[in-house]
Each structure stands twice: as structure tokens, then as C-alpha cells.
């Protein structure tokens, strides 16, 4: 008798993490369903190939229109799909933008999480729930590295909304027995990262400089330090979290921290440019009203309990992203033929 395929429902499926997670789950034989917001602009480039992947793997991949601000719509979709696992990755995820749109950010990130948990509470079947929590919840904490017991000190509307999402996930786990877990993910990047995020802004900007399409990259605070990992590895951690018998919360990180200056050093060095300063300008618009200076995670609990640890470290991550962007706009790095 053929074993019933597991079903997963992913909010934010068109984003970096959603697309990698969908790929990962399809490879494991899941039926995968994703939530997509209606838009007049086509925004499915990251997942277009997954329809063919699903056919090749003889499983299902489907998309449904909806929004985390619309509880009745989400409830209907979850009721129709009856997923075994729900991954809540949907968000207004840009920290600087959250200062300009704090109410919208809170509605999607904080209350969106609550809406899904309320829906699960009322269901007869009980899907496992994964909440995409963020290192931005730690903000300006005095502890380094940050672990699962480090106090939160968020410094943006996004970080504050994520703290609410984290807290309500823990609360519904404890109050209603829902298998609900938080993955506290530190920064994770890839060639699918949005071009308005600093790492991708740098690698795409360098590719455009090499191609003669741009003279300068404009950035904000170059001294901020972050723990940068590789997104495809982090979706593996998400899945592992939901395979545990007991729900819990885990820091997912590399344990290393690097400044934006270091990212610039490494990326421009790969491009054969020793002095990047004439190619980088500072624009105050990119500064946050309240900065987060240092984030570095302690992933030891994830290693012990989940058997997860990062393999791609900082220098390889920068290389992967820069080579992908150079290939995208058909320009070669020194000593490498990426356009053929």
C-alpha cells in the first residue's frame, strides 16, 4: 500500500526562504502548497521551475491567493488543504521599511502569526506549526553570542512584531498543546535574496560595475556586524524542527559575525578590485533610526538536538552570491568564465 504523502503549507512561498523550502520538501516527496498575494506585478520567478519539479517527482505543487491579514481566507485554504505542516515565512521582512510602515508590518508579521495559530486551535486535525522568528528580536542585547535564553531587545517595528510572533507561538504551544516551534534564524543569504537587502545589493552592484552599468553602490551603516549563513541550509533546519517529537525553539546561525565592511572587502577582492571605497557611497536614507550593531548566534543547541550545523561559511557565501549575479548579467569575474 502506497504511503500517504505529507502535505506542507508555506506562507511567503515566493520569497527566498519559501522557494528553497518548497524545493527541499518536494525533493522529500511532500505535496507543497503556497500562499501568494495578488499583485499586478509578476513575482514568481523564484518558484516557476517548481511546477516542473513536482511533475518530475510525481507529487503536487499548488499556489493559492491569500494574505496574512485576511483570516477567513487563510482559514478556508488550510481547511481545504489539510496540511500536516505549516511554515509561516510570510512577512514584510525588510527592517528599514518597517520604520516607514510600522502598522502594516505589525499586522502581517505579528497578527498574521496569531491568525494562523487561532485557525489551528479551532481545527479538528492539528498540523505542526513553524514560526520564522528572527535574530532582529535580540536587537541591542548585551549578550554575545545570542542563544535561546538571551533576552530580547528589538530595535525596529519588524523586530518588535517578530517578538510578538515568537511569544504567541510559545503561548499557544503551552496553552493549547499545539506542536508550534520557533526557528530563530540569523541572517541567511543566497542568490535569491531580494536586491534591496545589503548583501545582494553589494553583489549585484559589483556585477553591474564590472559590466559598466553602474558607477557606485549606495549603502548605510558599514560597521554593523551580522551572522550570515546560506539560505538553502537554513530551510533544512526548519524542516528538522518540525520533525521533533516535542515542539521547541532553536537558534539557527553560523556562530561567526562579520561587518558589512568585511563583506565589501571580500566581494570586491573576488572582483579584482583592491580598493572599493571609490565605488561605495553612503546615503543617510539607508540608516535605521535605531541601529543594531552586533548579532552573532550560538547554534550549539540546534547541532545537539537537530543534528544540524552550517557547512557554507562567510567567504564561500560571498563567492556563491557574486558568481551568480555576474552570471545573471553576463559578466566575468577575473580568471573565471561565468557567461558561457
Coordinates of C-alpha atoms in Angstrom, one line a residue:
X1 CA 0.0 0.0 0.0
X2 CA 1.4 3.4 -1.0
X3 CA 2.2 5.6 1.9
X4 CA 0.2 8.8 2.0
X5 CA 2.3 11.9 1.1
X6 CA 2.8 14.6 3.7
X7 CA 1.3 18.0 2.9
X8 CA 3.0 21.3 3.7
X9 CA 1.5 24.8 3.5
X10 CA 4.0 27.6 3.2
X11 CA 3.2 31.3 3.6
X12 CA 5.8 33.5 1.9
X13 CA 6.5 30.9 -0.7
X14 CA 7.6 33.4 -3.4
X15 CA 10.4 34.7 -1.2
X16 CA 14.0 33.4 -0.8
X17 CA 13.2 31.0 2.0
X18 CA 9.9 29.9 0.7
X19 CA 11.3 28.9 -2.6
X20 CA 14.2 26.9 -1.1
X21 CA 11.9 25.3 1.4
X22 CA 9.4 24.3 -1.3
X23 CA 12.3 22.7 -3.3
X24 CA 13.5 20.9 -0.2
X25 CA 10.1 19.5 0.6
X26 CA 9.3 18.5 -2.9
X27 CA 12.5 16.5 -3.0
X28 CA 11.3 14.7 0.1
X29 CA 8.1 13.7 -1.7
X30 CA 5.8 16.2 0.1
X31 CA 2.8 17.8 -1.6
X32 CA 3.5 21.5 -1.3
X33 CA 1.0 24.4 -1.3
X34 CA 1.9 28.0 -1.1
X35 CA 0.2 31.3 -0.2
X36 CA 0.7 34.0 -2.8
X37 CA -0.5 37.6 -2.5
X38 CA -2.4 39.0 -5.5
X39 CA -0.3 41.6 -7.4
X40 CA -0.3 43.3 -10.7
X41 CA 3.4 42.6 -10.9
X42 CA 4.6 39.1 -11.6
X43 CA 6.7 37.9 -8.7
X44 CA 7.0 34.2 -9.0
X45 CA 10.5 33.9 -10.6
X46 CA 11.9 32.0 -7.7
X47 CA 9.3 29.3 -7.8
X48 CA 8.4 29.0 -11.6
X49 CA 10.6 25.9 -12.0
X50 CA 8.9 24.1 -9.2
X51 CA 5.9 23.2 -11.2
X52 CA 8.1 21.0 -13.5
X53 CA 10.0 19.7 -10.4
X54 CA 6.7 18.5 -8.9
X55 CA 5.7 16.7 -12.1
X56 CA 9.1 15.1 -12.4
X57 CA 8.9 13.9 -8.7
X58 CA 5.3 12.8 -9.2
X59 CA 3.9 15.0 -6.5
X60 CA 1.8 18.1 -6.2
X61 CA 2.8 21.8 -6.1
X62 CA 0.0 24.3 -5.9
X63 CA -0.4 28.0 -5.2
X64 CA -3.4 29.8 -3.6
X65 CA -4.1 33.5 -3.5
X66 CA -4.4 35.0 0.0
X67 CA -3.0 37.4 2.6
X68 CA -1.9 37.0 6.2
X69 CA -4.2 40.0 7.0
X70 CA -7.3 38.0 5.9
X71 CA -8.1 35.3 8.5
X72 CA -11.2 33.9 6.8
X73 CA -9.3 33.4 3.6
X74 CA -6.4 31.6 5.3
X75 CA -8.8 29.5 7.4
X76 CA -10.6 28.3 4.2
X77 CA -7.3 27.4 2.5
X78 CA -5.9 25.5 5.5
X79 CA -9.2 23.7 5.9
X80 CA -9.3 22.7 2.2
X81 CA -5.6 21.6 2.1
X82 CA -5.4 19.9 5.5
X83 CA -1.6 20.2 5.7
X84 CA 0.5 18.1 8.1
X85 CA 2.9 21.0 8.5
X86 CA 2.5 24.8 8.2
X87 CA 5.6 27.0 7.7
X88 CA 4.9 30.7 8.4
X89 CA 7.5 32.5 6.4
X90 CA 5.3 35.3 5.1
X91 CA 6.2 38.8 6.2
X92 CA 7.1 42.4 5.4
X93 CA 10.7 41.4 6.1
X94 CA 12.7 44.5 5.4
X95 CA 13.8 46.0 8.7
X96 CA 14.4 49.6 7.4
X97 CA 11.0 49.5 5.6
X98 CA 9.3 48.6 8.9
X99 CA 10.1 52.1 10.3
X100 CA 8.2 53.6 7.3
X101 CA 5.3 51.1 7.5
X102 CA 5.1 50.0 11.2
X103 CA 1.3 49.3 11.2
X104 CA 1.4 47.2 8.1
X105 CA 4.5 45.3 9.3
X106 CA 2.8 44.6 12.7
X107 CA -0.4 43.5 11.0
X108 CA 1.3 41.0 8.8
X109 CA 4.2 39.8 11.0
X110 CA 2.6 39.8 14.4
X111 CA -1.1 39.4 13.9
X112 CA -0.6 37.2 10.9
X113 CA 1.1 34.7 13.1
X114 CA -1.7 34.9 15.7
X115 CA -4.3 34.4 13.0
X116 CA -2.8 31.1 11.8
X117 CA -2.4 29.9 15.4
X118 CA -6.1 30.7 16.1
X119 CA -7.1 28.8 13.0
X120 CA -5.0 25.8 14.1
X121 CA -6.6 25.9 17.6
X122 CA -10.1 25.5 16.1
X123 CA -9.2 22.7 13.6
X124 CA -10.1 19.1 14.3
X125 CA -6.8 18.0 12.7
X126 CA -3.7 19.5 14.2
X127 CA -0.9 20.5 11.8
X128 CA 2.6 21.2 13.2
X129 CA 3.4 24.9 13.0
X130 CA 6.8 26.5 12.3
X131 CA 7.2 30.2 13.0
X132 CA 10.0 32.1 11.3
X133 CA 11.5 34.1 14.1
X134 CA 14.4 36.4 13.6
X135 CA 17.7 37.4 15.2
X136 CA 16.4 41.0 15.0
X137 CA 14.4 40.1 18.1
X138 CA 17.7 40.3 20.0
X139 CA 18.5 43.8 18.7
X140 CA 20.8 45.6 21.0
X141 CA 21.1 42.9 23.6
X142 CA 24.3 43.0 25.7
X143 CA 25.0 39.2 25.4
X144 CA 27.1 37.7 22.6
X145 CA 26.7 35.2 21.2
X146 CA 22.9 35.1 21.4
X147 CA 21.2 31.8 22.3
X148 CA 17.7 30.5 23.1
X149 CA 17.9 32.1 26.6
X150 CA 19.2 35.5 25.6
X151 CA 16.7 38.4 26.4
X152 CA 15.2 40.2 23.5
X153 CA 15.8 43.9 22.9
X154 CA 14.3 44.6 19.5
X155 CA 15.2 47.9 17.8
X156 CA 12.7 48.1 15.0
X157 CA 9.0 47.6 14.4
X158 CA 9.9 44.5 12.5
X159 CA 11.9 43.1 15.4
X160 CA 9.1 44.0 17.8
X161 CA 6.5 42.3 15.6
X162 CA 8.7 39.2 15.5
X163 CA 8.9 39.2 19.3
X164 CA 5.1 39.1 19.4
X165 CA 5.0 36.3 16.8
X166 CA 7.6 34.3 18.9
X167 CA 5.7 34.9 22.1
X168 CA 2.3 33.9 20.8
X169 CA 3.8 30.8 19.3
X170 CA 5.2 29.7 22.7
X171 CA 1.9 30.7 24.4
X172 CA -0.3 28.6 22.0
X173 CA 2.1 25.7 22.4
X174 CA 1.8 25.8 26.2
X175 CA -1.9 26.8 26.5
X176 CA -3.4 24.6 23.8
X177 CA -0.9 21.8 23.2
X178 CA -0.2 22.8 19.6
X179 CA 3.0 21.5 18.1
X180 CA 4.3 25.0 17.5
X181 CA 8.0 25.9 17.3
X182 CA 10.2 28.9 16.6
X183 CA 13.3 28.9 14.4
X184 CA 15.3 31.9 15.5
X185 CA 17.1 32.4 12.2
X186 CA 20.1 34.7 11.9
X187 CA 20.8 36.4 8.6
X188 CA 20.8 34.0 5.7
X189 CA 21.6 34.9 2.2
X190 CA 21.7 33.4 -1.3
X191 CA 21.4 34.4 -5.0
X192 CA 17.7 34.5 -4.4
X193 CA 17.9 37.2 -1.7
X194 CA 16.0 40.4 -2.6
X195 CA 18.1 43.1 -4.2
X196 CA 17.1 45.6 -1.6
X197 CA 18.9 43.6 1.1
X198 CA 22.5 44.8 1.7
X199 CA 24.4 41.6 0.7
X200 CA 22.6 41.3 -2.6
X201 CA 22.8 45.0 -3.2
X202 CA 26.6 44.6 -2.9
X203 CA 27.0 41.5 -5.1
X204 CA 24.6 42.8 -7.8
X205 CA 26.2 46.2 -7.6
X206 CA 29.6 44.8 -8.2
X207 CA 28.4 42.8 -11.2
X208 CA 26.9 45.9 -12.7
X209 CA 30.1 47.9 -12.0
X210 CA 32.1 45.2 -13.8
X211 CA 29.6 45.3 -16.7
X212 CA 29.9 49.1 -16.9
X213 CA 26.3 49.6 -15.9
X214 CA 26.9 51.3 -12.6
X215 CA 29.5 53.6 -11.0
X216 CA 28.6 53.3 -7.3
X217 CA 26.8 51.3 -4.7
X218 CA 25.0 53.3 -2.1
X219 CA 24.8 51.8 1.4
X220 CA 24.2 52.8 5.1
X221 CA 26.0 51.7 8.2
X222 CA 29.1 49.8 7.1
X223 CA 30.1 48.9 10.7
X224 CA 27.0 46.7 11.5
X225 CA 28.1 43.1 12.2
X226 CA 25.9 40.1 11.3
X227 CA 26.0 36.3 11.4
X228 CA 25.5 35.4 7.7
X229 CA 24.6 31.9 6.6
X230 CA 23.4 30.1 3.4
X231 CA 19.6 30.1 3.0
X232 CA 19.3 26.5 1.5
X233 CA 20.9 25.1 4.6
X234 CA 18.6 27.1 6.9
X235 CA 15.4 25.6 5.3
X236 CA 16.8 22.2 6.2
X237 CA 16.8 23.4 9.8
X238 CA 13.2 24.5 9.6
X239 CA 12.1 21.0 8.5
X240 CA 14.2 19.3 11.2
X241 CA 12.5 21.5 13.8
X242 CA 9.1 20.1 12.8
X243 CA 10.3 16.5 12.8
X244 CA 10.9 16.6 16.5
X245 CA 8.5 14.8 18.8
X246 CA 8.3 17.8 21.1
X247 CA 8.0 21.4 19.8
X248 CA 10.6 23.8 20.9
X249 CA 12.6 26.9 19.9
X250 CA 16.1 26.9 18.2
X251 CA 18.7 29.4 17.2
X252 CA 19.9 28.7 13.7
X253 CA 23.2 30.5 12.9
X254 CA 26.8 30.0 11.9
X255 CA 28.4 31.3 15.1
X256 CA 30.5 33.8 13.1
X257 CA 30.0 37.5 12.7
X258 CA 31.3 39.8 10.0
X259 CA 30.8 43.5 9.3
X260 CA 29.4 45.0 6.1
X261 CA 32.9 46.4 5.5
X262 CA 34.3 42.8 5.6
X263 CA 31.6 41.8 3.1
X264 CA 32.7 44.6 0.8
X265 CA 36.4 43.6 1.3
X266 CA 35.7 40.0 0.3
X267 CA 33.3 40.7 -2.6
X268 CA 35.4 43.4 -4.2
X269 CA 38.5 41.3 -3.8
X270 CA 36.9 38.5 -5.7
X271 CA 36.1 41.0 -8.4
X272 CA 39.8 42.0 -8.6
X273 CA 39.2 45.4 -7.0
X274 CA 41.5 46.1 -4.1
X275 CA 40.1 49.5 -3.0
X276 CA 36.3 49.5 -3.0
X277 CA 35.9 53.0 -1.4
X278 CA 35.6 54.9 -4.7
X279 CA 32.8 52.5 -5.7
X280 CA 30.7 52.8 -2.5
X281 CA 28.8 55.8 -1.3
X282 CA 27.0 56.4 2.0
X283 CA 23.4 57.6 1.9
X284 CA 21.7 58.5 5.2
X285 CA 18.4 57.2 3.9
X286 CA 19.7 53.6 4.5
X287 CA 20.5 54.3 8.2
X288 CA 17.9 52.9 10.6
X289 CA 16.5 55.3 13.3
X290 CA 17.7 52.7 15.9
X291 CA 20.6 50.6 14.8
X292 CA 21.6 47.0 15.7
X293 CA 25.3 46.9 15.9
X294 CA 26.2 43.2 16.5
X295 CA 24.4 39.9 16.0
X296 CA 26.0 36.5 16.3
X297 CA 24.2 33.3 17.1
X298 CA 25.1 30.2 19.1
X299 CA 23.8 27.2 17.2
X300 CA 25.0 24.6 19.6
X301 CA 21.5 23.5 20.7
X302 CA 20.5 23.0 17.0
X303 CA 23.6 20.9 16.5
X304 CA 22.9 18.8 19.6
X305 CA 19.1 18.3 19.2
X306 CA 18.5 18.6 15.5
X307 CA 21.8 17.3 14.1
X308 CA 22.1 20.5 12.1
X309 CA 25.1 22.6 11.5
X310 CA 26.1 25.1 8.8
X311 CA 28.6 24.0 6.1
X312 CA 28.8 27.1 3.9
X313 CA 30.7 29.8 5.7
X314 CA 31.2 33.5 5.1
X315 CA 33.8 33.5 2.2
X316 CA 32.1 30.8 0.3
X317 CA 28.7 32.5 0.7
X318 CA 30.1 35.8 -0.8
X319 CA 31.6 33.9 -3.7
X320 CA 28.4 32.0 -4.4
X321 CA 26.3 35.2 -4.5
X322 CA 28.8 37.2 -6.5
X323 CA 29.3 34.5 -9.1
X324 CA 25.5 34.1 -9.5
X325 CA 25.0 37.8 -10.0
X326 CA 27.8 38.0 -12.5
X327 CA 26.4 35.1 -14.4
X328 CA 22.9 36.7 -14.3
X329 CA 24.1 39.9 -16.1
X330 CA 26.7 38.0 -18.2
X331 CA 29.9 39.5 -17.0
X332 CA 33.0 37.5 -16.0
X333 CA 35.0 37.7 -12.8
X334 CA 38.8 37.9 -13.2
X335 CA 40.0 34.4 -14.1
X336 CA 36.5 32.9 -14.4
X337 CA 34.4 32.4 -17.4
X338 CA 30.8 32.6 -16.0
X339 CA 29.0 33.7 -19.1
X340 CA 29.5 30.6 -21.2

